XYZ file of C-alpha atoms in Angstrom:
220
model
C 19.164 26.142 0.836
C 16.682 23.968 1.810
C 17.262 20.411 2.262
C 15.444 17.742 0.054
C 17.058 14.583 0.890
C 14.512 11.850 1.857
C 14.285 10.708 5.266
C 12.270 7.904 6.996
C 10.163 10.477 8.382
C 9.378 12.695 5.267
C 8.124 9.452 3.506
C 5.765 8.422 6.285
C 4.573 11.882 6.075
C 3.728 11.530 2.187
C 2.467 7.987 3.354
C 0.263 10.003 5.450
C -0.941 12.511 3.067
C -1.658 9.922 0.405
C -3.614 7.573 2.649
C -5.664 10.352 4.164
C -6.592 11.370 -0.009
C -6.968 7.386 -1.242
C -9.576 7.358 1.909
C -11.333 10.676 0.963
C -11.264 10.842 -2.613
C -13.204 13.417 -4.887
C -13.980 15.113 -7.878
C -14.364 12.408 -9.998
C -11.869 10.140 -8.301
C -13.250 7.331 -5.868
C -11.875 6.608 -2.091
C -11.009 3.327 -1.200
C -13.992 2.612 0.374
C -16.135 3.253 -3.056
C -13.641 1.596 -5.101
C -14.070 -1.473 -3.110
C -17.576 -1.512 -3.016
C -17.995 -0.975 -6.787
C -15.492 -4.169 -7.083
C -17.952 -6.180 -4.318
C -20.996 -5.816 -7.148
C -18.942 -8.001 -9.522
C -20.001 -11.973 -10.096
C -17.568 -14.286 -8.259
C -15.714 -15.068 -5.746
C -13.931 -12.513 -2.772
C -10.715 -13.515 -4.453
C -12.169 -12.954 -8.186
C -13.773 -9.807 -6.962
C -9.962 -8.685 -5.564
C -8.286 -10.243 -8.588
C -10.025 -8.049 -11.152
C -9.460 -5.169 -8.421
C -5.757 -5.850 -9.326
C -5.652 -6.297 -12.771
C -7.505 -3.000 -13.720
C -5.055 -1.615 -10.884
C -2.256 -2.975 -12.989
C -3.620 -0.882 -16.185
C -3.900 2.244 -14.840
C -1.961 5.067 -15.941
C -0.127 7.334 -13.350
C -0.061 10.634 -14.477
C 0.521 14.386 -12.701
C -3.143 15.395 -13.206
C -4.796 12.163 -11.491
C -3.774 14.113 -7.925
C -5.818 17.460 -9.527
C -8.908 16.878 -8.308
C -8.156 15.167 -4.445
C -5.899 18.406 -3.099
C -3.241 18.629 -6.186
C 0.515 17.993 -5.375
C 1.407 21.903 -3.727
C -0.589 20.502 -0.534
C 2.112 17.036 -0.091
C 4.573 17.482 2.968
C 7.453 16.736 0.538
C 8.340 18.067 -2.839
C 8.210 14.668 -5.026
C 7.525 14.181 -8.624
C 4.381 14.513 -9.585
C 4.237 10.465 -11.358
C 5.601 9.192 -8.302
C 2.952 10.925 -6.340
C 0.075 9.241 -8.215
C 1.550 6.058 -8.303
C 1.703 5.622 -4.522
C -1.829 6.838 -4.932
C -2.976 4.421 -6.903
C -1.053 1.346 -5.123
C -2.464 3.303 -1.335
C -6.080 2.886 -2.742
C -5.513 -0.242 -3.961
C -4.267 -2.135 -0.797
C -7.101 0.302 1.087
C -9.377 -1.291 -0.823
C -8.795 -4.714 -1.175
C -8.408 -4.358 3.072
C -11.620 -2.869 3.319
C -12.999 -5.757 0.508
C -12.043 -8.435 3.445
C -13.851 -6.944 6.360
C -10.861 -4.557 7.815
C -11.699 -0.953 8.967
C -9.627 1.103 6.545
C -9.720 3.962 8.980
C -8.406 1.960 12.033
C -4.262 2.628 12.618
C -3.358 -0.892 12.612
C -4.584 -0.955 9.021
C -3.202 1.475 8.155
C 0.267 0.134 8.831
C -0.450 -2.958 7.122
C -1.699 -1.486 3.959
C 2.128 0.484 4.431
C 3.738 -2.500 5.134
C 1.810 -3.996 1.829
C 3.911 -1.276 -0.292
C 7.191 -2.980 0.161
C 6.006 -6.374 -2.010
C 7.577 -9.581 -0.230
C 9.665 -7.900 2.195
C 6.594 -7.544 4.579
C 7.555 -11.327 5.850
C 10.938 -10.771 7.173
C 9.510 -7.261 8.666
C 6.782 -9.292 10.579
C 8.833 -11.719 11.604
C 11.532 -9.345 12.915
C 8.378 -7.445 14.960
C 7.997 -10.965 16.663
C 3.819 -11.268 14.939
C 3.409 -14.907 15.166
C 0.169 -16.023 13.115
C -0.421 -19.085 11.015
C -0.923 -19.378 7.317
C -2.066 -15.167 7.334
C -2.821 -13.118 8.778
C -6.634 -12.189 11.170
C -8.511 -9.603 12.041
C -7.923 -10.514 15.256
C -4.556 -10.357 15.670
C -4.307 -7.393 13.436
C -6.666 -5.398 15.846
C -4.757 -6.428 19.080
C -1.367 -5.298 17.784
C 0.028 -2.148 20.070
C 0.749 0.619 19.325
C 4.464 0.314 19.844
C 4.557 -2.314 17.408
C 2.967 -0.559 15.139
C 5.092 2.443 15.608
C 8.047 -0.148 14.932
C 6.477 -1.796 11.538
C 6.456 1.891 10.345
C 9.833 2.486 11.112
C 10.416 -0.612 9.159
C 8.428 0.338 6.025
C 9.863 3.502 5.924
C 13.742 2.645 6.323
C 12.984 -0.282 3.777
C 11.405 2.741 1.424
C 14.255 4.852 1.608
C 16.837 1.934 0.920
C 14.959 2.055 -2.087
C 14.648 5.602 -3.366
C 18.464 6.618 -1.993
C 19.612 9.420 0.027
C 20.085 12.038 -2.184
C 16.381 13.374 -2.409
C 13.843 13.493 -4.995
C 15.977 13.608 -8.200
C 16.555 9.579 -7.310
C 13.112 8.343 -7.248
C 12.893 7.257 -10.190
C 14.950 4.334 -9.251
C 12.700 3.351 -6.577
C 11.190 -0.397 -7.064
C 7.632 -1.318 -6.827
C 6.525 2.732 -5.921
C 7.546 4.225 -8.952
C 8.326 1.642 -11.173
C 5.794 3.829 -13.796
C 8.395 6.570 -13.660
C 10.725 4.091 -15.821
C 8.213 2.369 -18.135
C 4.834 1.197 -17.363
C 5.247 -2.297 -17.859
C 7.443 -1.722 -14.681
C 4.656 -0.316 -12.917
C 1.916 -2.660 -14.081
C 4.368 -5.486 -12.255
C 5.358 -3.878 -9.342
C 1.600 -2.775 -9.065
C 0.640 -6.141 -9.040
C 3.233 -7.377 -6.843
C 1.683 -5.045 -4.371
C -1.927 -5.975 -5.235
C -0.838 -9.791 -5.004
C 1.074 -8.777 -1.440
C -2.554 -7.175 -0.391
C -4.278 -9.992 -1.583
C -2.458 -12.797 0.704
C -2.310 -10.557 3.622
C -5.939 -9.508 4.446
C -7.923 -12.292 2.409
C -8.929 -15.451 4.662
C -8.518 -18.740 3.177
C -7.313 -17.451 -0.246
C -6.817 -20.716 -2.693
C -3.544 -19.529 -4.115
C -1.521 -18.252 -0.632
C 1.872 -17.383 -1.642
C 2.745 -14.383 0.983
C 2.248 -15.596 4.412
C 2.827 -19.370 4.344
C 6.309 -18.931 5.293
C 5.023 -16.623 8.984
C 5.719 -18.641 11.535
């Protein structure tokens, strides 16, 4: 019998998978990268531009045939519902976005981690504070780009323990408990907030000089 409990390392694996789709997109669906850039055409400021990013974000249904045309779900490293799939899609290519919005290259690792990191709504502050980052109000490029690897290796250990807190140890049949991931999996007003917690999370992490900080005044 195989085993299909959830580890730490199975969901960085479909944290993998995901990010590698939200950055290639395809038939019909856009990557990050074109998402982003369609959002950069809009009147407004970087934050309106992000803002509106996250609202229509916010709107957007998750269902088992938005994965159809980027690889379908037989191709993920784990066996997970097929709604819970797309929504960390969606939320992936969100944060991806919104990075790549504020200057960040989406395809470097340390951004990568971040735009992890992003998933797990507020709790990114304790998790950079227990990884010893030391900024000011947010986050910089700079300091994002000098992190090492074995911190990074250690903020994915993080996201992914703080992930599995979350969906429970007994496999896939308990995701649908999970809170923000697959808050659309239990009503999509759930996921429209959790969504936007994320998007809001993205926001005050990557944009400089936001007018509204909220996430990273308290990094010290």
């Amino acid at each position: 019998m195989s085993d299909n409990s959830l580890t730490e390392r199975k969901i960085m694996e479909v944290l993998d998978w995901t990010y590698d789709k939200a950055l290639a997109g395809g038939m019909g669906i856009d990557s990050a990268q074109e998402l982003a850039e369609s959002y950069l055409k809009e009147k407004g400021s970087l934050e309106d531009k992000i803002n509106s990013l996250i609202r229509w974000q916010n709107t957007k249904s998750a269902t088992s045939g938005f994965l159809t045309g980027i690889g379908g779900l037989a191709t993920m490293p784990v066996a997970v519902p097929a709604n819970f799939a797309s929504v960390i899609f969606v939320q992936i290519r969100m944060v991806a976005a919104i990075a790549y919005m504020c200057g960040y290259n989406i395809k470097d690792d340390q951004v990568k981690t971040f735009v992890y990191a992003c998933l797990t709504g507020n709790a990114i502050k304790d998790m950079l504070k227990d990884v010893g980052i030391i900024v000011g109000t947010r986050l910089t490029r700079k300091v994002i780009e000098s992190i090492s690897g074995k911190v990074l290796a250690d903020i994915n250990k993080r996201v992914g323990f703080r992930l599995l807190t979350k969906f429970g140890t007994k496999g896939a049949i308990n995701l649908g408990k999970a809170i923000p991931l697959v808050g659309g999996l239990i009503g999509g007003t759930v996921d429209g907030l959790s969504t936007n917690i994320v998007g809001n999370t993205a926001r005050d992490l990557f944009l400089p000089n936001a007018t509204s900080p909220r996430l990273m005044k308290d990094v010290v």
